Coordinates of C-alpha atoms (C1' of nucleotides) in Angstrom, one line a residue:
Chain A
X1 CA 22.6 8.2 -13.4
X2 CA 24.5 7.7 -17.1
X3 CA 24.1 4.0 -16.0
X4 CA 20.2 3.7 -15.4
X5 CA 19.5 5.7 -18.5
X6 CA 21.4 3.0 -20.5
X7 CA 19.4 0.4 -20.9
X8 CA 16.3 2.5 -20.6
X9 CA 17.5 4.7 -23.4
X10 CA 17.7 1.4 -25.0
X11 CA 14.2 0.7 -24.9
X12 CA 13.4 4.0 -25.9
X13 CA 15.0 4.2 -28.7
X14 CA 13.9 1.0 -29.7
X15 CA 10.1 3.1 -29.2
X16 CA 7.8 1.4 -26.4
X17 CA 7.0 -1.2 -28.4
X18 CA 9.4 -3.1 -26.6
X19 CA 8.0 -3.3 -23.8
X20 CA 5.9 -5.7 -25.3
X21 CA 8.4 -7.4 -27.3
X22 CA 10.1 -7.9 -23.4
X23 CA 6.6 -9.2 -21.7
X24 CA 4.3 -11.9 -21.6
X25 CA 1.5 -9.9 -21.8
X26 CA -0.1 -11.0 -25.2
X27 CA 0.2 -10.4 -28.6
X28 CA 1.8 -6.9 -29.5
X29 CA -1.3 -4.2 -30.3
X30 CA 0.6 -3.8 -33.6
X31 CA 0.7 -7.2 -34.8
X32 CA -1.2 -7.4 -37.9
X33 CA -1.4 -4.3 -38.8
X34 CA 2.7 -3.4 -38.9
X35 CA 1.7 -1.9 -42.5
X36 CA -0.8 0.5 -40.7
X37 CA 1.3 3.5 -41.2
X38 CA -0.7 5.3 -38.7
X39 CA -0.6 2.6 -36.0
X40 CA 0.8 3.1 -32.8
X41 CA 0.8 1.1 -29.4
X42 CA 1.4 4.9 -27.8
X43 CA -1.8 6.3 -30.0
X44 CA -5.1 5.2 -30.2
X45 CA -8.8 7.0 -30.5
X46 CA -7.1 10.3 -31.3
X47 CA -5.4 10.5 -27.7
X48 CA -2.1 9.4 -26.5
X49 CA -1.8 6.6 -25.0
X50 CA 1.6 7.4 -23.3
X51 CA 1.2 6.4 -19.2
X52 CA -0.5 9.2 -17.8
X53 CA -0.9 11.8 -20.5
X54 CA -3.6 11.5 -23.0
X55 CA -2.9 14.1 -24.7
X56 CA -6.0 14.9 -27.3
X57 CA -3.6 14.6 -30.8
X58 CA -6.2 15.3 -33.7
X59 CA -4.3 13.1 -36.1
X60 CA -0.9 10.8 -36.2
X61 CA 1.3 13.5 -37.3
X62 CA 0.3 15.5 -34.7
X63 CA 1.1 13.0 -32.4
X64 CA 4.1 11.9 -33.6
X65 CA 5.2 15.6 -33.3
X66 CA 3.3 15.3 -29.4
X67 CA 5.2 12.5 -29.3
X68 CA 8.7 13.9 -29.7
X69 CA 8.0 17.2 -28.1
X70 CA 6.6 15.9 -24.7
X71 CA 7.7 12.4 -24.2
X72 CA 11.6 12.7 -25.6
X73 CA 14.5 11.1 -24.1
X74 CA 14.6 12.7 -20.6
X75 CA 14.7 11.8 -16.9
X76 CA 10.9 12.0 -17.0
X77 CA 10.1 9.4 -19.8
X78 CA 12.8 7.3 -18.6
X79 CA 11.2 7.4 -15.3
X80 CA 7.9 6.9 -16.9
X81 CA 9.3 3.9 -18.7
X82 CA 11.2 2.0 -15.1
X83 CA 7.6 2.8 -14.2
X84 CA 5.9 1.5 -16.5
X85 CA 8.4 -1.9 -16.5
X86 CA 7.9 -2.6 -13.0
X87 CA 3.7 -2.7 -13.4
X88 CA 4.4 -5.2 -16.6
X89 CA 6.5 -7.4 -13.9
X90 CA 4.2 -7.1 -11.8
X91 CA 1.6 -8.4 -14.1
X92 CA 4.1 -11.3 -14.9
X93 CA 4.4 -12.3 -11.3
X94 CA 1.0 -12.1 -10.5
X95 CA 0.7 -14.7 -14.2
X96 CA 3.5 -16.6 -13.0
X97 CA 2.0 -17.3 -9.6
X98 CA -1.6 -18.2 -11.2
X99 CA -0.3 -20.1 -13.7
X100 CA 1.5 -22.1 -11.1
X101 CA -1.1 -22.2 -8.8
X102 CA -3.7 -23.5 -12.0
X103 CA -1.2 -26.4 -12.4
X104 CA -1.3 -27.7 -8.8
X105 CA -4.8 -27.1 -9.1
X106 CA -5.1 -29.6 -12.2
X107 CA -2.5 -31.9 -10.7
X108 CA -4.3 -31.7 -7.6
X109 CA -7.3 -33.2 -9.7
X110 CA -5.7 -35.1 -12.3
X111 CA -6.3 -33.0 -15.2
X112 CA -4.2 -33.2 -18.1
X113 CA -2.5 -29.6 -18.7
X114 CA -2.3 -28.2 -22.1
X115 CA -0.8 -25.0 -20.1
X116 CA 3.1 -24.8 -20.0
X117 CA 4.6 -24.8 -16.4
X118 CA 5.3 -21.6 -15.8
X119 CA 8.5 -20.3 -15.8
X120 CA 10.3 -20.9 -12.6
X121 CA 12.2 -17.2 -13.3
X122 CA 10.2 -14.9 -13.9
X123 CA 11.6 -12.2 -16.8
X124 CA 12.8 -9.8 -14.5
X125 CA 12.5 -6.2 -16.7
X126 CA 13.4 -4.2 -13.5
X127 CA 15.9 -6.2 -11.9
X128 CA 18.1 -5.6 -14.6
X129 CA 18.0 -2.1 -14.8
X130 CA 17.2 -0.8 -12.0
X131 CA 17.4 -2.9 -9.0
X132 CA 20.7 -4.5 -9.5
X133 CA 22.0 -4.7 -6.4
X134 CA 21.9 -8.3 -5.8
X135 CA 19.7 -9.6 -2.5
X136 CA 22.9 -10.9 -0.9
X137 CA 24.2 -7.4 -0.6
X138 CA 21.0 -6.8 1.6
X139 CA 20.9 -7.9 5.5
X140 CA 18.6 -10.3 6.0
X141 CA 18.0 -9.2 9.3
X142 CA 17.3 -5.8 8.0
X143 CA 14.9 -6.8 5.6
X144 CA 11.4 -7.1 5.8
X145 CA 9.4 -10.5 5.6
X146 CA 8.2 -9.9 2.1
X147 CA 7.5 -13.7 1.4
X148 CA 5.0 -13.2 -1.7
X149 CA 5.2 -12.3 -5.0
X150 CA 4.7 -8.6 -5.6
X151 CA 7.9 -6.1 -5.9
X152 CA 6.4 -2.8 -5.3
X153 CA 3.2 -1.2 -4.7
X154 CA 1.7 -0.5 -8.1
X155 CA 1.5 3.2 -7.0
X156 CA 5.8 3.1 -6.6
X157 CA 6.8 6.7 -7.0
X158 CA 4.4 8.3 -5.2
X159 CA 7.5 8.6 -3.0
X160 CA 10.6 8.8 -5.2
X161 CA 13.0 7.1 -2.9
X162 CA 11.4 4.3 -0.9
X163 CA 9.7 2.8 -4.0
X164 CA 12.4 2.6 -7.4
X165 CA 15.5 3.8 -6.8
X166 CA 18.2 1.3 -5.6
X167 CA 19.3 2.4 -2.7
X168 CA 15.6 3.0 -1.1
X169 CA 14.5 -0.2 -2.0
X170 CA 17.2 -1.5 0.1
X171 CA 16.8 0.2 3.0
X172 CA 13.2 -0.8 4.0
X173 CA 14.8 -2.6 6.9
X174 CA 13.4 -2.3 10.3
X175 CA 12.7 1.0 10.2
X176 CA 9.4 2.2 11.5
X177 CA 7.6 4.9 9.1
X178 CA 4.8 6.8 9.7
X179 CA 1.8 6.8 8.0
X180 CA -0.5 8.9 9.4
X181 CA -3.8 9.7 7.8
X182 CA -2.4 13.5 7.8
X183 CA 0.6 12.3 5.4
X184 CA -1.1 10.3 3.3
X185 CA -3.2 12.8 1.7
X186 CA -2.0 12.1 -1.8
X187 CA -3.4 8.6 -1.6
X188 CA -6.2 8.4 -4.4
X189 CA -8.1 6.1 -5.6
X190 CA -7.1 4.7 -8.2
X191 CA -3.7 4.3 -6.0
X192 CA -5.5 2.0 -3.4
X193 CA -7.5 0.1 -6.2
X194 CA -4.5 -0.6 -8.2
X195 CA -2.6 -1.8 -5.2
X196 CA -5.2 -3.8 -4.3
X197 CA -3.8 -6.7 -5.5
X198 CA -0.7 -6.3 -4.2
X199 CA -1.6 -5.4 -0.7
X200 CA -3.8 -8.7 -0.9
X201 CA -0.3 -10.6 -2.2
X202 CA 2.4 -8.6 -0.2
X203 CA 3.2 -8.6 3.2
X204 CA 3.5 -4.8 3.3
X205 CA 1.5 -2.7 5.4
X206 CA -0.9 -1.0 3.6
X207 CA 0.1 2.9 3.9
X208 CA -3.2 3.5 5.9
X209 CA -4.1 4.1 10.0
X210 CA -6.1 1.9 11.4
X211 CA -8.6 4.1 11.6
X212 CA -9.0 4.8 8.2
X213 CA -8.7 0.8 7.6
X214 CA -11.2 0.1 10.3
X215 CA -13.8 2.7 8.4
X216 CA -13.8 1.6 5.3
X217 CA -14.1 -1.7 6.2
X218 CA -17.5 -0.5 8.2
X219 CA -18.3 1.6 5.1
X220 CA -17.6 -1.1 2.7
X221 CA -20.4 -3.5 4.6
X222 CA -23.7 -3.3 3.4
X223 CA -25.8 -2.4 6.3
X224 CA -22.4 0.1 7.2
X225 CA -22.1 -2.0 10.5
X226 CA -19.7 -5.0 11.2
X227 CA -19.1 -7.2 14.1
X228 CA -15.5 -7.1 15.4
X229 CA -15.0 -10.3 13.6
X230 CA -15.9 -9.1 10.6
X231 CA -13.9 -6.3 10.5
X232 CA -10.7 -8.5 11.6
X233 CA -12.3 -10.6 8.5
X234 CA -11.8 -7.2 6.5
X235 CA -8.4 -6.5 7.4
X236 CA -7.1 -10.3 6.2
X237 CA -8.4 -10.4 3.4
X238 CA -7.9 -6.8 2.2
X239 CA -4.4 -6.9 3.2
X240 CA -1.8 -9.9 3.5
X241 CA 0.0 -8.0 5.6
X242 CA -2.7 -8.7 8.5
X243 CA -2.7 -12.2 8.0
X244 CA 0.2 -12.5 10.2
X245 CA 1.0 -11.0 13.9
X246 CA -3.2 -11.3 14.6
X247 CA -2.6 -9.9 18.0
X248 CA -0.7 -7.1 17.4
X249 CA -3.0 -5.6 14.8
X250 CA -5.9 -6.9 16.1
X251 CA -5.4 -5.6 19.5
X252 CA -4.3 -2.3 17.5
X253 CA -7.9 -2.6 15.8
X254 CA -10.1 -3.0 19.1
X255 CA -7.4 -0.1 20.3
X256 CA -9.0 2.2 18.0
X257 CA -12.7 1.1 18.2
X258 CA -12.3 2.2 21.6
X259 CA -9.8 5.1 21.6
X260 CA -11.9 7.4 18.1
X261 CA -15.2 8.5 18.9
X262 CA -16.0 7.9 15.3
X263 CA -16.6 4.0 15.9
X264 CA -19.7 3.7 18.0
X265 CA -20.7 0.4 19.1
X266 CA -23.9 -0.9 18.5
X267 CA -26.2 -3.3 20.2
X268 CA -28.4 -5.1 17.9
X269 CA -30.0 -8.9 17.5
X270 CA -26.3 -10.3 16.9
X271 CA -24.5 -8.7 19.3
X272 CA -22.6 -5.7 19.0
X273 CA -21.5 -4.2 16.0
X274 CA -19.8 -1.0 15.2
X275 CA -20.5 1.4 12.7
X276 CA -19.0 4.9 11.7
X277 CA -19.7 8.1 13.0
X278 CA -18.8 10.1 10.1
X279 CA -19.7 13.5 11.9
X280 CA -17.0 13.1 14.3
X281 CA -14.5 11.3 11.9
X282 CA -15.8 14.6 9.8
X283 CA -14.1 16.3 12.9
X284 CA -11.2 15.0 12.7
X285 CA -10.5 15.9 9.2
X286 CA -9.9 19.7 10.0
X287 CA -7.2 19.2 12.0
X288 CA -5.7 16.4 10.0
X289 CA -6.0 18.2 6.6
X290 CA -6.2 21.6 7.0
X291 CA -5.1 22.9 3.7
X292 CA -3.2 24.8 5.4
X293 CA 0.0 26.5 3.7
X294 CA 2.5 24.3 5.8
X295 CA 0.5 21.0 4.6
X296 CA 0.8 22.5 1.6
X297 CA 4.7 23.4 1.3
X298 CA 4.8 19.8 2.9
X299 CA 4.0 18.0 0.0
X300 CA 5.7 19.6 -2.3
X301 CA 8.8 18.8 0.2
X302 CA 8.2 15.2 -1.0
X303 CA 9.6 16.5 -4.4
X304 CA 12.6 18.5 -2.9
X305 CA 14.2 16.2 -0.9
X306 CA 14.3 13.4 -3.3
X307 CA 15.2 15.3 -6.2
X308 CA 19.1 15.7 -4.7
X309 CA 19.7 12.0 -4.8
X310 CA 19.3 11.1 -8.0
X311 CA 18.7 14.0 -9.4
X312 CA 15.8 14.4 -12.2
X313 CA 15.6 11.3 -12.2
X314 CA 14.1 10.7 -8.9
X315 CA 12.0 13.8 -9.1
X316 CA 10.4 13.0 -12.2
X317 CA 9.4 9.5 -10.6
X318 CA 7.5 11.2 -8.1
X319 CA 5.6 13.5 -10.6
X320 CA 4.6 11.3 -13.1
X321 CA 4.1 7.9 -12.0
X322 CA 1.0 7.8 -10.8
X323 CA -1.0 7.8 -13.7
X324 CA 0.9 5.5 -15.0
X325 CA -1.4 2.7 -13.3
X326 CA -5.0 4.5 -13.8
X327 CA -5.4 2.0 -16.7
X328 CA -3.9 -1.0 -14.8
X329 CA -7.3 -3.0 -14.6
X330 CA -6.3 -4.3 -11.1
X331 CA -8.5 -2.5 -9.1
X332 CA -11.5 -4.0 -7.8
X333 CA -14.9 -1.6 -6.4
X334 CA -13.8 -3.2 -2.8
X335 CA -10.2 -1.0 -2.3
X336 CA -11.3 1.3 -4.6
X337 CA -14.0 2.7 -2.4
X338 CA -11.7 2.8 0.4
X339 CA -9.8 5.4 -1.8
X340 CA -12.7 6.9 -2.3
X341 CA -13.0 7.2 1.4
X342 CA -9.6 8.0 1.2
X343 CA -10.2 10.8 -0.9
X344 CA -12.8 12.7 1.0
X345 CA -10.6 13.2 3.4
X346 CA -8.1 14.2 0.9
X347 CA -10.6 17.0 -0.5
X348 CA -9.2 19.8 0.9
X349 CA -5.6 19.3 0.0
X350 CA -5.9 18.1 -3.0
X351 CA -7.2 21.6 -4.1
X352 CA -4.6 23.2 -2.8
X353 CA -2.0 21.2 -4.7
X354 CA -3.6 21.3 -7.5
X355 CA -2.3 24.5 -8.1
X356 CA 1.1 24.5 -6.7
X357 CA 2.2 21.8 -8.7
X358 CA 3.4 21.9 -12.2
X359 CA 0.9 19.5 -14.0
X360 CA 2.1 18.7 -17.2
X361 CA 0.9 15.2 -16.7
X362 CA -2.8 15.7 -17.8
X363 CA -5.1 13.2 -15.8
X364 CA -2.6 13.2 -13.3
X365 CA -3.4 13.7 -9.6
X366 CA -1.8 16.2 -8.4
X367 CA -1.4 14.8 -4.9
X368 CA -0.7 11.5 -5.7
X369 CA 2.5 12.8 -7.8
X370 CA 4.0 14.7 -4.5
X371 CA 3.0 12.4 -1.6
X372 CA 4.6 9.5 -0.8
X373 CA 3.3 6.4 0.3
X374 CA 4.7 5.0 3.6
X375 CA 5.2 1.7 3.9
X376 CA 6.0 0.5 7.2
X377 CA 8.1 -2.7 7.0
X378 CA 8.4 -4.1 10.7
X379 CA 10.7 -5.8 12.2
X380 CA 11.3 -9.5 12.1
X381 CA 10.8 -12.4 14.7
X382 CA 13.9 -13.7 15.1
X383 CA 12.7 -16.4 13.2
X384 CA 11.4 -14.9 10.7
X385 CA 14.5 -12.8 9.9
X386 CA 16.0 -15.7 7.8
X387 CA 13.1 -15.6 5.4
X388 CA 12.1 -14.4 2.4
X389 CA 13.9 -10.8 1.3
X390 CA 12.3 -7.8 1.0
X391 CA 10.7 -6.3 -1.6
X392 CA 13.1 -5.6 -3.8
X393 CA 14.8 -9.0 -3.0
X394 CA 11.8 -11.4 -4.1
X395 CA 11.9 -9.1 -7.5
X396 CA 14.9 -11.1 -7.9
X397 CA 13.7 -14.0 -7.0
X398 CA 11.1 -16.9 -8.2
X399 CA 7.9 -15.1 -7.3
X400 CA 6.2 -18.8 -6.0
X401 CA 9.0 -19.8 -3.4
X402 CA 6.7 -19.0 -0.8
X403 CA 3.4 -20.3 -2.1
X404 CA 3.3 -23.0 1.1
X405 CA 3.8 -20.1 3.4
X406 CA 1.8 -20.5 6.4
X407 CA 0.5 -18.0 8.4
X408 CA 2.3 -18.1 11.7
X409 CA -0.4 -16.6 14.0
X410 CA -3.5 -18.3 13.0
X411 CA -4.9 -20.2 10.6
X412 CA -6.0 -18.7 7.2
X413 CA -9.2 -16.7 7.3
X414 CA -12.1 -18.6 6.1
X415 CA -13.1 -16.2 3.7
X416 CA -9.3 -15.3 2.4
X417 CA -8.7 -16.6 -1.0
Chain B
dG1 C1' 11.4 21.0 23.1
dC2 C1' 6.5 20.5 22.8
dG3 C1' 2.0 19.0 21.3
dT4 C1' -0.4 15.8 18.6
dA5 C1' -1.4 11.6 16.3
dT6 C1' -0.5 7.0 15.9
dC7 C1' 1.2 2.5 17.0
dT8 C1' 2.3 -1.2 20.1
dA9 C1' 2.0 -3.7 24.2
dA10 C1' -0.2 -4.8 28.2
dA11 C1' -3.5 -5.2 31.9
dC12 C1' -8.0 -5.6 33.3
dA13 C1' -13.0 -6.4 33.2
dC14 C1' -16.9 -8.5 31.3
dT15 C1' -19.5 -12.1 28.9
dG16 C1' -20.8 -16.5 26.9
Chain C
dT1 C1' -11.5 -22.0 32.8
dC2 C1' -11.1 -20.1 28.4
dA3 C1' -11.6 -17.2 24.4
dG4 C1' -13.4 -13.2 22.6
dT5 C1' -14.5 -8.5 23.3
dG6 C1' -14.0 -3.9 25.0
dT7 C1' -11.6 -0.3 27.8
dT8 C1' -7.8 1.9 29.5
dT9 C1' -3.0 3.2 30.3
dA10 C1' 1.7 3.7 29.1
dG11 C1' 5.7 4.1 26.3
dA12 C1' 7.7 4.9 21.8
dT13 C1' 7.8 7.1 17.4
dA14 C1' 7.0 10.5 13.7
dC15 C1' 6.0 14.9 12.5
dG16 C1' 4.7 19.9 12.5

DNA sequence: GCGTATCTAAACACTG
DNA sequence: TCAGTGTTTAGATACG
């Protein structure tokens, strides 16, 4: 534990403004106006801009005492900060890869660049502090075919140990997890719409059912009806993850157009389409989310059982990350009305969680901070087993080693980017 | 241990 | 014949 907080305790010492000082994401918000004596990155429009609080602070000495008071030195800022570094690395990737892929783009057409190359090693803020177990200490059998860029959902800690913490992140091996719509209450919104990105990079299976997926996509359409083409369509180019083993899911997908009476099929001009039913996925809902008082003591089990791990720590992780990402501008209106379909069906928990959890997180979501999100990480092909690491593994890696990945199962979409 | 929900795999039928 | 679509069944897994 002493040994994570180091090299945070580092940076907060050092106040946040290292965490610009450490990225590539622009020009600090203080530069230029270092003389401001009122200036802060952490304050701005009377509110604090510390991940997930916004505390209302009527002036600078108010925050500064705000400041102090509820974002000291302990395992929940420090938390908050890991957090926080893993969404600027993720945002140095994502640059890394673009940047890359804007060169081959202008070599491709002979333009001269006036844009460096981008760095082959990407800084790697997390690595270094929290994910320090080197890949090679990782089976590669056991490790999931991550091949592209992103480390981590951006929604990490909505389960504390399968997201952050070292030893989690290195047992996402073959292990089949559930991810029920009934478990994955907590997922919001602004959780799906700032992993959009990374479910459109990442191999990982989005933390959703079918079901769900196969709604939203419906929903999403304009005339609320897609062919079964289009809703394969849907899946690839929503989610990289589907881009790969076409008959599995896809067989999975006609599965449950069949199997839930909420997809009706529809005969029109172009053949049959499907569309939702939302009276009888309506029905589903009772029984999924009840509200009931074991749902209820179940998510705030998400807490307890991490918490003896790595103590605080891990806890605090799971309580206040969320929020960390609702300013993350990587959510696009496409995901993020699947969590908004993902949140009518949260309604009724989300109530009831609201007031058994301590919420000193203002803004936060209640349910995001004690769910977790499942991510299933399947087994490899044999062949497939040497590949790329998982997760935590291509953090240490050069995000663009697999940029000429092919999709084994069929060709790319012709709609995927 | 049981029931439920889900996933995966497979077989089969139908259609263009 | 073949590919795509749709239905159904069965086994496995996860969880309450």
């Amino acid at each position: 534990m002493r040994l994570l907080l180091c090299p945070l305790q580092d940076l907060l010492n050092n106040e946040p403004t290292c965490l610009y000082q450490r990225t590539a994401l622009g020009p600090h918000p203080q530069e230029g106006k270092e003389e401001h004596p009122h200036s802060h990155p952490l304050y701005g429009h009377g509110v604090c801009k510390w991940p997930g609080c916004e505390a209302v602070c009527e002036d600078f000495p108010s925050f500064l005492k705000h400041l102090n008071s509820e974002h000291a030195l302990d395992d929940r800022s420090t938390a908050q900060c890991r957090v926080q570094m893993q969404v600027v690395q993720q945002l140095e990737l994502q640059l890394a890869k673009d940047k890359e892929r804007l060169q081959a783009m202008m070599t491709h057409l002979h333009v001269k660049s006036t844009e460096p190359k981008a760095a082959p090693q990407p800084l790697n803020l997390v690595s270094s502090v929290t994910l320090s177990k080197s890949a090679s200490e990782a089976s590669p059998q056991s490790l999931p075919h991550t091949p592209t860029t992103p480390t981590a959902p951006i929604t990490p800690a909505t389960q504390g140990p399968s997201v952050i913490t070292t030893t989690s992140m290195h047992t996402v091996g073959p292990i089949r997890r559930r991810y029920s719509d009934k478990y994955n209450v907590p997922i919001s919104s602004a959780d799906i719409a700032q992993n959009q990105e990374f479910y459109k990079n990442a191999e990982v299976r989005p933390p959703f059912t079918y079901a769900s997926l196969i709604r939203q996509a419906i929903l999403e359409s304009p005339e609320k009806q897609l062919t079964l083409n289009e809703i394969y369509n849907w899946f690839t180019r929503m989610f990289a993850y589907f881009r790969r083993n076409a008959a599995t899911w896809k067989n999975a997908v006609r599965h449950n157009l069949s199997l839930h009476k909420c997809f009706v099929r529809v005969e029109n001009v172009k053949g049959a389409v499907w569309t939702v039913d939302e009276v009888e996925f309506q029905k589903r809902r009772p029984q999924k989310i009840s509200g009931n008082p074991s749902l209820i003591k179940n998510m705030q089990s998400g807490h307890a059982y991490c918490t003896p791990l790595n103590a605080a720590l891990q806890a605090s992780m799971a309580e206040s990350s969320i929020p960390l990402y609702t300013t993350a501008s990587m959510g696009t209106p496409t995901l993020g009305s699947l969590a908004s379909a993902m949140r009518e069906e949260l309604n009724g928990a989300v109530e009831h969680t609201n007031s058994t959890e301590s919420d000193s997180s203002p803004g936060r979501s209640p349910v995001q901070a004690v769910h977790p999100v499942h991510v299933k990480e399947e087994p490899l092909d044999p062949e497939e087993a040497e590949g790329p690491l998982s997760l935590v593994t291509t953090a240490n890696h050069s995000p663009d080693f697999d940029h000429d990945r092919d999709y084994e199962d069929e060709p790319v979409n012709e709609d995927m980017e």
